[in-house]
XYZ file of N, CA and C in Angstrom:
345
model
N 31.785 45.562 61.478
C 31.129 46.418 62.460
C 30.271 47.440 61.730
N 29.351 48.002 62.453
C 28.502 49.066 61.818
C 28.787 50.390 62.530
N 28.571 51.448 61.748
C 28.738 52.800 62.272
C 27.432 53.525 61.991
N 26.912 54.259 62.982
C 25.651 55.047 62.825
C 25.886 56.404 63.377
N 25.405 57.405 62.644
C 25.409 58.793 63.194
C 24.435 59.612 62.422
N 24.152 60.809 62.984
C 23.244 61.757 62.336
C 23.962 62.952 61.828
N 23.740 63.298 60.570
C 24.306 64.498 59.942
C 23.258 65.589 60.132
N 23.596 66.614 60.905
C 22.638 67.683 61.223
C 22.468 68.720 60.112
N 23.460 68.866 59.267
C 23.317 69.890 58.232
C 23.018 69.263 56.843
N 22.446 68.073 56.845
C 21.957 67.424 55.615
C 20.489 67.139 55.808
N 19.671 68.058 55.344
C 18.219 67.893 55.480
C 17.738 66.689 54.709
N 16.929 65.876 55.325
C 16.438 64.681 54.668
C 15.368 65.027 53.649
N 15.492 64.375 52.500
C 14.453 64.489 51.458
C 14.146 63.056 51.040
N 13.014 62.870 50.399
C 12.609 61.535 49.952
C 13.681 60.920 49.007
N 14.355 61.705 48.290
C 15.395 61.203 47.388
C 16.507 60.466 48.182
N 16.787 60.924 49.389
C 17.818 60.231 50.185
C 17.320 58.905 50.696
N 16.045 58.661 50.693
C 15.490 57.340 51.091
C 15.378 56.358 49.931
N 15.686 56.829 48.716
C 15.576 56.001 47.511
C 17.017 55.634 47.060
N 17.432 54.406 47.272
C 18.815 54.022 46.936
C 19.132 54.074 45.481
N 18.155 54.278 44.641
C 18.399 54.443 43.202
C 18.454 55.892 42.732
N 18.212 56.814 43.618
C 18.202 58.215 43.266
C 19.611 58.775 43.116
N 19.799 59.783 42.260
C 21.087 60.408 42.071
C 21.580 61.032 43.383
N 20.647 61.614 44.141
C 20.972 62.266 45.431
C 21.492 61.259 46.448
N 20.812 60.087 46.533
C 21.263 59.062 47.459
C 22.650 58.535 47.068
N 22.827 58.246 45.748
C 24.084 57.724 45.259
C 25.213 58.704 45.509
N 25.043 59.986 45.244
C 26.064 60.996 45.434
C 26.396 61.138 46.890
N 25.365 61.153 47.738
C 25.566 61.323 49.162
C 26.290 60.083 49.776
N 25.865 58.935 49.344
C 26.489 57.675 49.768
C 27.980 57.710 49.375
N 28.283 58.103 48.193
C 29.660 58.137 47.691
C 30.511 59.109 48.522
N 29.950 60.270 48.820
C 30.678 61.275 49.599
C 30.905 60.798 51.052
N 29.826 60.305 51.664
C 29.995 59.825 53.070
C 30.985 58.636 53.172
N 30.880 57.754 52.201
C 31.756 56.571 52.202
C 33.244 57.074 52.047
N 33.483 57.993 51.172
C 34.807 58.548 50.997
C 35.310 59.147 52.262
N 34.489 59.977 52.899
C 34.891 60.660 54.108
C 35.154 59.680 55.260
N 34.328 58.673 55.415
C 34.563 57.633 56.438
C 35.878 56.929 56.167
N 36.097 56.544 54.920
C 37.323 55.862 54.548
C 38.546 56.730 54.868
N 38.474 58.002 54.536
C 39.571 58.906 54.755
C 39.904 58.977 56.245
N 38.893 59.098 57.065
C 39.126 59.163 58.529
C 39.756 57.866 59.030
N 39.122 56.762 58.719
C 39.588 55.470 59.286
C 40.929 54.996 58.710
N 41.173 55.317 57.470
C 42.464 54.926 56.872
C 43.641 55.798 57.357
N 43.326 56.955 57.955
C 44.344 57.812 58.539
C 44.389 57.677 60.034
N 43.818 56.621 60.589
C 43.817 56.403 62.044
C 44.701 55.209 62.399
N 44.796 54.933 63.684
C 45.653 53.843 64.115
C 45.025 52.473 63.782
N 43.772 52.439 63.397
C 43.166 51.128 63.021
C 43.387 50.860 61.513
N 44.077 51.720 60.844
C 44.303 51.564 59.418
C 44.826 50.229 58.968
N 45.801 49.595 59.686
C 46.274 48.320 59.276
C 45.234 47.228 59.118
N 44.222 47.304 60.016
C 43.161 46.282 59.960
C 41.941 46.692 59.153
N 41.727 47.974 59.011
C 40.563 48.498 58.305
C 40.571 48.204 56.807
N 39.474 47.724 56.292
C 39.430 47.467 54.837
C 38.415 48.279 54.095
N 37.400 48.845 54.751
C 36.490 49.750 54.074
C 35.114 49.796 54.697
N 34.357 50.850 54.313
C 32.967 51.076 54.750
C 32.104 51.303 53.543
N 30.859 51.006 53.680
C 29.915 51.386 52.682
C 28.615 51.822 53.372
N 28.101 52.955 52.963
C 26.828 53.470 53.523
C 25.727 52.604 52.962
N 24.839 52.114 53.854
C 23.757 51.209 53.407
C 22.388 51.890 53.514
N 22.205 52.843 54.483
C 20.926 53.456 54.659
C 21.118 54.925 55.033
N 20.270 55.791 54.435
C 20.133 57.188 54.853
C 18.682 57.301 55.277
N 18.390 57.824 56.461
C 17.027 57.921 56.913
C 16.749 59.177 57.665
N 15.495 59.505 57.742
C 15.032 60.746 58.355
C 15.149 60.663 59.911
N 15.457 61.813 60.508
C 15.412 61.952 61.952
C 14.833 63.309 62.244
N 14.220 63.451 63.407
C 13.738 64.730 63.938
C 12.987 65.555 62.871
N 11.918 64.961 62.359
C 11.077 65.659 61.398
C 11.824 66.178 60.214
N 12.754 65.334 59.735
C 13.579 65.660 58.534
C 14.571 66.804 58.741
N 14.896 67.128 60.006
C 15.833 68.137 60.295
C 17.286 67.659 60.187
N 17.455 66.423 59.949
C 18.786 65.843 59.801
C 18.659 64.521 59.123
N 19.742 63.875 58.755
C 19.741 62.621 58.113
C 20.630 61.631 58.873
N 20.036 60.483 59.270
C 20.820 59.462 59.927
C 21.473 58.596 58.878
N 22.685 58.127 59.184
C 23.422 57.275 58.260
C 23.838 55.989 58.943
N 23.686 54.891 58.280
C 24.150 53.579 58.731
C 25.144 53.056 57.690
N 26.283 52.657 58.182
C 27.300 52.090 57.334
C 27.799 50.790 57.851
N 28.183 49.884 56.964
C 28.796 48.652 57.323
C 30.266 48.727 56.975
N 31.128 48.460 57.948
C 32.554 48.554 57.749
C 33.161 47.177 57.975
N 34.270 46.948 57.262
C 34.952 45.630 57.398
C 36.424 45.853 57.775
N 36.989 44.817 58.335
C 38.367 44.830 58.725
C 38.907 43.407 58.597
N 40.211 43.298 58.491
C 40.822 41.955 58.470
C 41.441 41.681 59.818
N 41.252 40.464 60.279
C 41.809 40.067 61.527
C 42.933 39.048 61.252
N 44.103 39.370 61.654
C 45.234 38.441 61.525
C 46.226 38.667 62.673
N 47.239 37.871 62.699
C 48.187 37.841 63.813
C 48.972 39.151 63.928
N 49.060 39.908 62.832
C 49.884 41.111 62.860
C 49.078 42.367 63.266
N 47.764 42.284 63.376
C 46.976 43.418 63.796
C 46.456 43.207 65.208
N 46.353 44.315 65.905
C 45.753 44.174 67.253
C 44.231 44.000 67.089
N 43.630 43.462 68.098
C 42.188 43.249 68.102
C 41.466 44.576 67.873
N 40.504 44.610 66.970
C 39.780 45.798 66.680
C 38.397 45.689 67.425
N 38.170 46.573 68.322
C 36.878 46.547 69.017
C 36.139 47.905 68.811
N 34.927 47.895 69.155
C 34.067 49.075 68.907
C 34.530 50.286 69.700
N 35.052 50.082 70.888
C 35.546 51.212 71.696
C 36.748 51.867 70.997
N 37.633 51.069 70.450
C 38.799 51.635 69.718
C 38.348 52.364 68.493
N 37.386 51.807 67.743
C 36.864 52.472 66.567
C 36.214 53.831 66.966
N 35.447 53.811 68.006
C 34.811 55.013 68.548
C 35.855 56.077 68.866
N 36.825 55.705 69.607
C 37.858 56.644 70.063
C 38.616 57.255 68.824
N 38.968 56.385 67.915
C 39.671 56.857 66.726
C 38.810 57.816 65.900
N 37.584 57.474 65.670
C 36.631 58.351 64.966
C 36.460 59.674 65.689
N 36.278 59.612 66.988
C 36.112 60.794 67.776
C 37.324 61.713 67.632
N 38.532 61.124 67.770
C 39.753 61.895 67.691
C 39.913 62.584 66.335
N 39.473 61.912 65.292
C 39.686 62.401 63.923
C 38.541 63.317 63.422
N 37.492 63.484 64.209
C 36.304 64.229 63.768
C 35.864 65.287 64.794
N 36.788 65.874 65.482
C 36.445 66.888 66.506
C 35.408 66.410 67.454
N 35.667 65.289 68.085
C 34.749 64.665 69.062
C 33.458 64.288 68.447
N 33.498 63.684 67.289
C 32.288 63.188 66.556
C 31.330 64.321 66.135
N 31.907 65.470 65.807
C 31.034 66.597 65.423
C 31.260 67.083 63.993
N 32.367 66.705 63.342
C 32.667 67.172 61.976
C 33.159 66.049 61.116
N 32.620 65.955 59.912
C 33.096 64.963 58.936
C 33.085 65.687 57.587
N 34.250 66.197 57.200
C 34.279 67.046 55.978
C 33.387 68.205 56.121
N 32.466 68.410 55.137
C 31.556 69.571 55.235
C 30.361 69.299 56.128
N 30.256 68.136 56.652
C 29.075 67.729 57.430
C 29.264 67.983 58.931
N 28.189 68.365 59.583
C 28.155 68.533 61.033
C 27.360 67.315 61.570
N 27.979 66.739 62.615
C 27.359 65.543 63.167
C 26.826 65.767 64.547
N 25.784 65.021 64.908
C 25.256 65.016 66.275
C 26.149 64.025 67.058
N 27.009 64.549 67.882
C 27.933 63.708 68.613
C 27.233 62.636 69.433
N 26.088 62.962 69.986
C 25.328 62.007 70.784
C 24.759 60.849 69.988
N 24.697 61.011 68.667
C 24.121 59.950 67.827
C 25.149 58.976 67.324
N 26.406 59.212 67.561
C 27.460 58.322 66.985
C 27.487 57.050 67.778
N 27.419 55.906 67.032
C 27.392 54.578 67.638
C 28.143 53.601 66.792
N 28.928 52.762 67.402
C 29.639 51.660 66.721
C 29.163 50.354 67.345
N 28.782 49.400 66.503
C 28.380 48.079 67.044
C 29.137 46.994 66.255
N 29.198 45.846 66.853
C 29.835 44.709 66.192
C 31.185 44.393 66.711
């Protein structure tokens, strides 16, 4: 599944658009860690295997940074079916209604799960 949201207190710079830049790598590492921490501490933890941030992009005239991540899970007979609504609800519950992720402030209206 994929997860998309906008970080409102992370101003976009061209370095965030360059996957080889130190800023992109550090931000990717931090956001991946924070996503993992939330989802591993939720009820979907038995099925969840991990996320990786794949894109950081500009939104609203660089007033924020949108993030796209690809997340994986294992499907087997011992885990309940993992659907996007369940992922959304778990993330919302663990992030103050999709508004806080560690030091980051999120645009709750931008949070989307697909897949």
